[in-house]
Coordinates of C-alpha atoms and ligand atoms in Angstrom, one line a residue:
M1 CA -192.5 194.4 128.4
A2 CA -189.3 192.3 127.3
V3 CA -186.8 194.6 125.6
T4 CA -185.5 193.0 122.3
E5 CA -182.2 193.2 120.5
E6 CA -184.1 194.6 117.5
A7 CA -185.6 197.2 119.6
V8 CA -182.2 198.3 120.9
L9 CA -180.5 198.3 117.6
A10 CA -183.4 200.4 116.0
A11 CA -183.0 203.0 118.7
L12 CA -179.1 203.0 118.0
R13 CA -179.8 203.5 114.4
T14 CA -181.0 207.0 115.2
V15 CA -177.6 207.8 116.6
M16 CA -175.3 209.5 114.1
D17 CA -171.4 209.4 114.2
P18 CA -170.5 213.1 114.1
D19 CA -167.5 212.5 111.8
K20 CA -168.9 209.8 109.5
H21 CA -172.4 210.9 109.1
R22 CA -173.7 207.4 109.3
D23 CA -175.4 205.6 112.3
V24 CA -173.6 203.6 114.8
V25 CA -175.3 200.4 113.9
A26 CA -174.5 200.8 110.1
L27 CA -171.0 201.5 110.9
K28 CA -170.8 198.4 113.0
M29 CA -169.7 200.2 116.3
V30 CA -172.1 198.3 118.5
Q31 CA -170.4 195.3 120.2
G32 CA -171.2 192.9 123.0
L33 CA -175.0 193.8 123.3
A34 CA -176.4 192.3 126.3
I35 CA -180.0 192.7 127.6
R36 CA -181.0 191.2 130.8
E37 CA -184.2 191.9 132.4
G38 CA -184.6 195.5 131.1
H39 CA -180.8 196.3 131.8
V40 CA -179.0 197.0 128.7
G41 CA -175.1 196.9 128.1
F42 CA -173.1 197.5 125.0
T43 CA -169.7 199.0 123.8
L44 CA -169.1 201.3 121.1
E45 CA -166.0 200.5 119.2
V46 CA -164.2 203.5 118.0
E47 CA -160.7 204.2 116.6
R48 CA -158.4 204.9 119.5
E49 CA -157.6 208.6 118.3
R50 CA -161.3 209.4 118.3
G51 CA -162.1 208.0 121.7
P52 CA -161.7 211.2 123.9
R53 CA -163.7 213.3 121.7
L54 CA -166.7 210.8 121.5
E55 CA -168.2 211.1 125.0
P56 CA -171.3 212.9 123.5
L57 CA -172.0 210.1 121.3
R58 CA -171.7 207.6 124.0
Q59 CA -174.2 209.6 125.9
A60 CA -176.5 210.0 123.0
A61 CA -176.4 206.2 122.5
E62 CA -177.5 205.9 126.1
K63 CA -180.2 208.2 125.9
A64 CA -181.6 206.6 122.7
V65 CA -181.7 203.3 124.4
E66 CA -183.2 204.6 127.5
A67 CA -186.2 205.9 125.6
I68 CA -187.3 202.3 124.9
P69 CA -190.3 201.2 126.8
G70 CA -189.1 198.7 129.4
V71 CA -185.6 199.8 129.5
L72 CA -184.5 200.0 133.2
S73 CA -180.9 201.0 132.8
V74 CA -178.3 201.3 129.9
T75 CA -174.5 201.2 130.1
A76 CA -172.5 202.1 127.1
V77 CA -168.9 202.0 127.1
L78 CA -166.4 203.3 124.4
T79 CA -163.6 200.9 123.6
A80 CA -160.9 201.2 121.2
Q81 CA -161.4 199.5 118.0
A82 CA -159.7 196.2 117.5
A83 CA -157.0 195.8 115.0
P84 CA -158.4 194.7 111.8
R85 CA -158.1 190.9 111.3
P86 CA -156.8 189.3 108.3
A87 CA -159.6 187.7 106.7
A88 CA -158.7 184.2 108.0
A89 CA -160.9 181.2 107.3
P90 CA -163.3 180.9 110.3
Q91 CA -163.1 177.8 112.2
A92 CA -165.8 175.4 111.3
P93 CA -168.8 175.7 111.7
A94 CA -168.9 179.6 111.9
Q95 CA -171.4 180.8 114.5
P96 CA -172.9 184.2 113.7
G97 CA -172.2 186.8 116.4
K98 CA -169.4 184.9 117.8
I99 CA -165.8 185.9 118.7
L100 CA -163.4 183.8 116.5
A101 CA -159.9 183.1 117.5
P102 CA -158.4 181.8 114.2
G103 CA -156.4 178.7 114.5
V104 CA -158.1 177.6 117.7
K105 CA -159.7 174.2 117.0
S106 CA -162.0 174.0 120.2
I107 CA -162.6 176.0 123.2
I108 CA -163.7 174.4 126.5
A109 CA -164.7 176.3 129.6
V110 CA -164.0 175.1 133.0
A111 CA -166.8 176.5 135.3
S112 CA -168.7 176.0 138.4
G113 CA -171.7 177.8 140.2
K114 CA -169.8 178.3 143.2
G115 CA -166.2 179.9 144.2
G116 CA -163.6 178.1 145.5
V117 CA -164.3 174.5 144.4
G118 CA -161.1 174.2 142.5
K119 CA -162.0 175.4 139.0
S120 CA -158.4 177.1 138.4
T121 CA -156.6 174.1 139.9
T122 CA -158.6 171.7 137.5
A123 CA -158.3 174.1 134.5
A124 CA -154.5 174.3 135.1
N125 CA -153.9 170.6 135.5
L126 CA -156.5 169.7 132.7
A127 CA -154.6 171.9 130.3
L128 CA -151.3 170.2 131.2
A129 CA -152.9 166.9 130.9
L130 CA -154.2 167.6 127.4
A131 CA -150.8 168.8 126.7
A132 CA -149.2 165.8 128.0
N133 CA -151.6 163.7 126.0
G134 CA -150.0 165.2 122.7
L135 CA -152.2 168.2 122.1
K136 CA -151.4 171.8 121.4
V137 CA -153.0 173.7 124.4
G138 CA -153.8 177.1 125.5
V139 CA -155.3 178.6 128.7
L140 CA -157.4 181.7 128.9
D141 CA -158.0 183.1 132.4
A142 CA -161.4 184.5 132.2
D143 CA -161.2 185.6 135.9
I144 CA -160.9 189.2 135.3
Y145 CA -161.2 190.2 138.9
G146 CA -159.1 187.3 140.5
P147 CA -157.0 186.0 138.0
S148 CA -155.2 182.7 139.1
M149 CA -153.2 181.5 136.1
P150 CA -150.1 183.6 136.6
R151 CA -149.4 182.0 139.9
M152 CA -150.7 178.6 139.1
L153 CA -148.7 178.2 136.0
G154 CA -145.7 180.0 137.5
I155 CA -145.6 182.8 134.9
A156 CA -144.6 186.3 135.6
G157 CA -143.8 189.5 133.5
R158 CA -145.8 191.1 130.7
P159 CA -146.8 190.1 127.3
S160 CA -145.1 191.6 124.4
S161 CA -146.9 193.0 121.4
P162 CA -145.2 192.5 117.9
D163 CA -147.2 195.1 116.2
G164 CA -148.7 197.5 119.0
K165 CA -152.2 195.9 118.2
T166 CA -152.1 192.2 119.3
L167 CA -150.4 190.5 122.1
D168 CA -148.4 187.4 122.1
P169 CA -149.4 185.0 125.0
M170 CA -147.2 184.1 127.8
R171 CA -145.6 180.6 127.7
N172 CA -144.8 177.9 130.3
Y173 CA -144.8 174.3 130.5
G174 CA -145.6 174.1 126.6
L175 CA -148.9 176.1 127.3
A176 CA -149.7 179.5 125.7
V177 CA -151.4 181.4 128.4
M178 CA -153.3 184.8 128.7
S179 CA -154.6 186.3 131.7
M180 CA -155.7 189.7 133.1
G181 CA -153.1 189.2 135.7
F182 CA -150.3 189.7 133.1
L183 CA -151.8 193.1 132.1
V184 CA -153.0 194.7 135.4
A185 CA -150.8 195.1 138.5
E186 CA -151.8 192.5 141.4
D187 CA -152.6 195.3 143.6
T188 CA -154.8 197.4 141.5
P189 CA -158.3 197.2 142.6
M190 CA -160.4 196.2 139.5
I191 CA -163.9 197.7 139.0
W192 CA -165.3 196.5 135.9
R193 CA -168.8 197.0 134.7
G194 CA -170.4 194.3 132.4
P195 CA -169.5 195.7 129.1
M196 CA -166.0 196.3 130.1
V197 CA -165.7 192.5 131.2
Q198 CA -167.1 191.6 128.1
S199 CA -164.7 193.7 125.8
A200 CA -161.8 192.6 128.0
L201 CA -162.6 189.0 127.2
Q202 CA -163.3 189.7 123.6
Q203 CA -159.8 191.3 123.4
M204 CA -158.0 188.4 125.2
L205 CA -159.6 186.0 122.9
R206 CA -159.5 188.0 119.5
D207 CA -156.5 190.0 120.0
V208 CA -154.0 187.5 121.3
N209 CA -151.7 185.7 118.9
W210 CA -152.9 182.0 120.0
G211 CA -151.5 180.6 116.8
E212 CA -152.6 177.0 116.2
L213 CA -154.1 175.2 119.0
D214 CA -156.1 172.0 119.4
V215 CA -157.8 173.2 122.5
L216 CA -158.1 176.4 124.4
V217 CA -159.0 175.9 127.9
V218 CA -161.0 178.8 129.6
D219 CA -160.7 179.2 133.4
M220 CA -164.2 180.7 134.2
P221 CA -164.8 183.0 137.2
P222 CA -167.2 181.8 139.8
G223 CA -170.8 182.6 139.4
T224 CA -173.3 183.1 136.6
G225 CA -172.6 186.6 135.9
D226 CA -171.4 188.8 132.9
A227 CA -168.4 187.0 132.0
Q228 CA -170.0 183.6 132.2
L229 CA -172.9 184.8 129.9
T230 CA -170.2 186.5 127.4
M231 CA -168.4 183.3 127.3
A232 CA -171.4 181.2 126.9
Q233 CA -173.2 183.3 124.3
Q234 CA -170.2 184.9 122.3
V235 CA -167.3 182.4 122.4
P236 CA -167.8 179.5 120.2
L237 CA -167.4 177.0 123.0
A238 CA -167.0 173.2 122.1
G239 CA -168.4 172.5 125.6
A240 CA -168.3 173.2 129.4
V241 CA -166.8 171.1 132.2
I242 CA -168.4 171.7 135.6
V243 CA -166.4 171.3 138.7
S244 CA -168.1 170.7 141.9
T245 CA -167.3 169.5 145.3
P246 CA -169.3 166.6 146.8
Q247 CA -171.3 168.7 149.3
D248 CA -174.9 169.1 148.5
I249 CA -174.7 173.0 148.5
A250 CA -171.8 173.1 145.9
L251 CA -173.9 170.5 143.9
I252 CA -177.0 173.0 143.8
D253 CA -174.6 175.7 142.5
A254 CA -173.1 173.2 139.9
R255 CA -176.6 172.8 138.7
K256 CA -177.0 176.4 138.2
G257 CA -173.8 176.6 136.3
L258 CA -174.8 173.6 134.2
N259 CA -178.2 175.1 133.3
M260 CA -176.7 178.3 132.1
F261 CA -174.7 176.5 129.6
R262 CA -177.6 174.4 128.4
K263 CA -179.8 177.4 128.0
V264 CA -177.5 178.9 125.5
D265 CA -176.9 175.4 123.8
V266 CA -173.5 174.9 125.0
P267 CA -172.9 171.2 125.4
V268 CA -171.9 170.2 129.1
L269 CA -169.0 167.7 128.7
G270 CA -169.5 166.4 132.2
I271 CA -168.9 167.0 135.7
I272 CA -165.6 166.6 137.8
E273 CA -165.9 165.9 141.5
N274 CA -163.2 167.7 143.3
M275 CA -161.8 167.3 146.8
S276 CA -163.9 164.1 146.4
F277 CA -162.1 162.2 149.2
F278 CA -159.3 162.8 151.5
L279 CA -156.1 160.9 151.1
C280 CA -154.1 161.2 154.3
P281 CA -150.6 162.3 153.4
H282 CA -149.1 160.2 156.2
C283 CA -150.6 156.9 155.8
G284 CA -152.2 157.1 152.4
E285 CA -155.7 156.0 154.1
R286 CA -158.6 157.3 152.4
S287 CA -161.4 159.0 154.1
D288 CA -164.8 160.4 152.7
I289 CA -164.8 163.6 154.8
F290 CA -167.7 165.0 152.6
A291 CA -170.6 162.8 151.4
H292 CA -168.4 161.4 148.7
G293 CA -170.0 160.3 145.5
G294 CA -172.5 163.1 145.5
A295 CA -171.4 164.5 142.0
R296 CA -171.5 161.0 140.4
K297 CA -175.2 160.7 141.6
E298 CA -176.0 164.3 140.7
A299 CA -174.5 163.9 137.2
G300 CA -176.7 160.9 136.5
R301 CA -179.6 162.8 137.6
L302 CA -179.0 165.8 135.4
G303 CA -178.0 163.6 132.4
A304 CA -174.3 164.9 132.5
E305 CA -171.3 162.4 132.3
F306 CA -169.4 161.9 135.4
L307 CA -165.8 162.7 134.3
G308 CA -164.0 161.6 137.4
E309 CA -163.1 162.4 140.9
V310 CA -159.9 164.3 142.2
P311 CA -159.1 163.7 145.7
L312 CA -158.6 166.6 148.4
D313 CA -154.7 166.3 148.9
I314 CA -152.2 168.9 150.1
V315 CA -150.0 167.8 147.1
I316 CA -152.5 169.3 144.8
R317 CA -152.8 172.5 146.6
E318 CA -149.1 173.0 147.2
T319 CA -147.9 172.3 143.7
S320 CA -150.6 174.6 142.2
D321 CA -149.9 177.4 144.7
E322 CA -146.1 177.0 143.9
G323 CA -146.8 177.3 140.3
R324 CA -145.9 173.7 139.5
P325 CA -149.2 172.0 139.0
V326 CA -149.1 168.4 139.9
V327 CA -149.4 167.0 136.3
V328 CA -146.0 168.6 135.4
S329 CA -144.2 168.2 138.9
K330 CA -145.3 164.8 139.8
P331 CA -146.5 163.2 136.5
E332 CA -146.3 159.6 137.9
S333 CA -148.6 160.3 140.8
P334 CA -152.1 158.8 140.7
H335 CA -153.5 162.3 140.6
S336 CA -151.9 163.2 137.5
E337 CA -153.3 160.1 136.0
V338 CA -156.8 161.0 136.9
Y339 CA -156.3 164.3 135.3
R340 CA -154.8 162.6 132.0
Q341 CA -157.8 160.3 131.9
I342 CA -160.4 163.1 132.3
A343 CA -158.4 165.2 129.6
A344 CA -158.5 162.1 127.1
R345 CA -162.3 161.7 127.8
I346 CA -162.9 165.3 127.2
W347 CA -160.9 165.3 124.0
A348 CA -162.8 162.2 122.8
K349 CA -166.0 164.1 123.6
I350 CA -165.3 167.2 121.6
G351 CA -164.6 165.0 118.6
G352 CA -160.9 164.9 119.0
G353 CA -160.1 161.3 117.9
T354 CA -156.7 160.1 118.9
A355 CA -154.1 162.6 120.2
R356 CA -150.8 162.9 118.4
K357 CA -148.3 160.4 119.0
A358 CA -145.0 161.0 121.0
P359 CA -146.2 163.9 123.4
P360 CA -143.6 166.4 124.0
R361 CA -141.4 166.1 127.0
I362 CA -141.8 168.8 129.6
S363 CA -139.0 169.4 131.6
I364 CA -139.1 171.6 134.7
Q365 CA -136.1 172.9 136.8
Ligands
ATP401 N1 -158.1 168.7 145.0 C1 -157.6 169.5 145.9 N2 -156.9 169.4 146.7 C2 -156.2 170.1 147.6 N3 -156.6 171.4 147.4 C3 -157.2 171.9 146.4 C4 -157.7 170.9 145.4 N4 -158.4 171.7 144.5 C5 -158.2 173.0 144.8 N5 -157.4 173.1 146.0 C6 -157.2 174.4 146.5 O1 -158.3 174.9 146.9 C7 -157.9 176.4 146.8 C8 -159.2 177.0 145.7 O2 -158.9 176.4 144.4 P1 -159.1 177.2 143.1 O3 -158.3 178.6 143.2 O4 -158.5 176.3 142.0 O5 -160.7 177.3 143.0 P2 -161.6 178.2 142.1 O6 -162.8 177.4 142.0 O7 -160.9 178.5 140.9 O8 -161.9 179.4 143.1 P3 -162.4 181.0 142.5 O9 -163.9 180.6 142.6 O10 -162.1 181.9 143.6 O11 -161.8 181.2 141.2 C9 -156.7 176.6 146.3 O12 -155.9 176.9 147.3 C10 -156.1 175.3 145.6 O13 -154.8 175.0 145.7
MG402 MG1 -160.5 180.4 140.0

């Protein structure tokens, strides 16, 4: 029997807040409700001070939902209530149930079905290329378990909080950046459950002072798990870019990633083939070490646009591993040009029109 959101909410309406004598649904405490094949997860947002006392409420909520026929497991997590937001005009068009980041015009996800295909490298260089094209750009590192952006964008330290409730993003190369890597020590083992991943992402989006951005680029974690679902369902995504390597197996995974976004009606902006061919650093000769061109063919078959191909080149790896992605450290290189062209295409596809004139000059030491 399929468990519905209505059934879960109806069960939760029987759970009373001990202090406020109203139910948790009426009090809008239930957030991030996710139902997958009988497994239910949600968070209960409570005021920070009341958190320690409300464990019985959390258990009562789990019990109430467990009683619904068809429910296999329930995970409820107490989270501290987010700071109240000023009633800012939502970005058009407001999508019910979605997390809004006021001031952020469009959000795009860089995703893949499989790990290690170069999502983070692509996300970092694309963000820089969008900025080089004259846009105001932010980067949200949604890889809670293995954040890459602090290293790739050469940013260390902790973000500051001007008011004790919201965080200012970190900045480098003209980008506003937020990553779990700024908040948690690198050697801390991160054990997150689904709802915790969701609330971490919600907070990184909603409780960060992103300011005015033309584009927020989201570096997605590999796979099609909780974080992807949260992003795909709750974040008002303008579209998703799928990164794939040319090997067939990666393409099968790319297809999974693509289908996930399509299922939740997020437009797939196109596919980028990464590590597309090998450019010899010594002689400049090009060899197609994998069956090059697979992504272009596959894109056609899947009805997605082929956005471009990025070669397998040690320069791309070294620069991003050093925190100086190729688009800023070698802007004249052909690779940077590829990223800028892909960025322009993406911007055009999300309805961006022409970028501002006179792109800011980014100088790096
Ligand atoms: N075009 C490229 N040429 C050379 N090296 C590359 C290229 N793209 C990515 N790499 C390297 O491949 C490795 C994996 O890349 P990256 O971390 O971007 O992948 P990912 O898909 O984000 O991985 P994960 O799934 O773990 O998040 C990195 O060391 C990166 O520098
Ligand atoms: Mg990554």
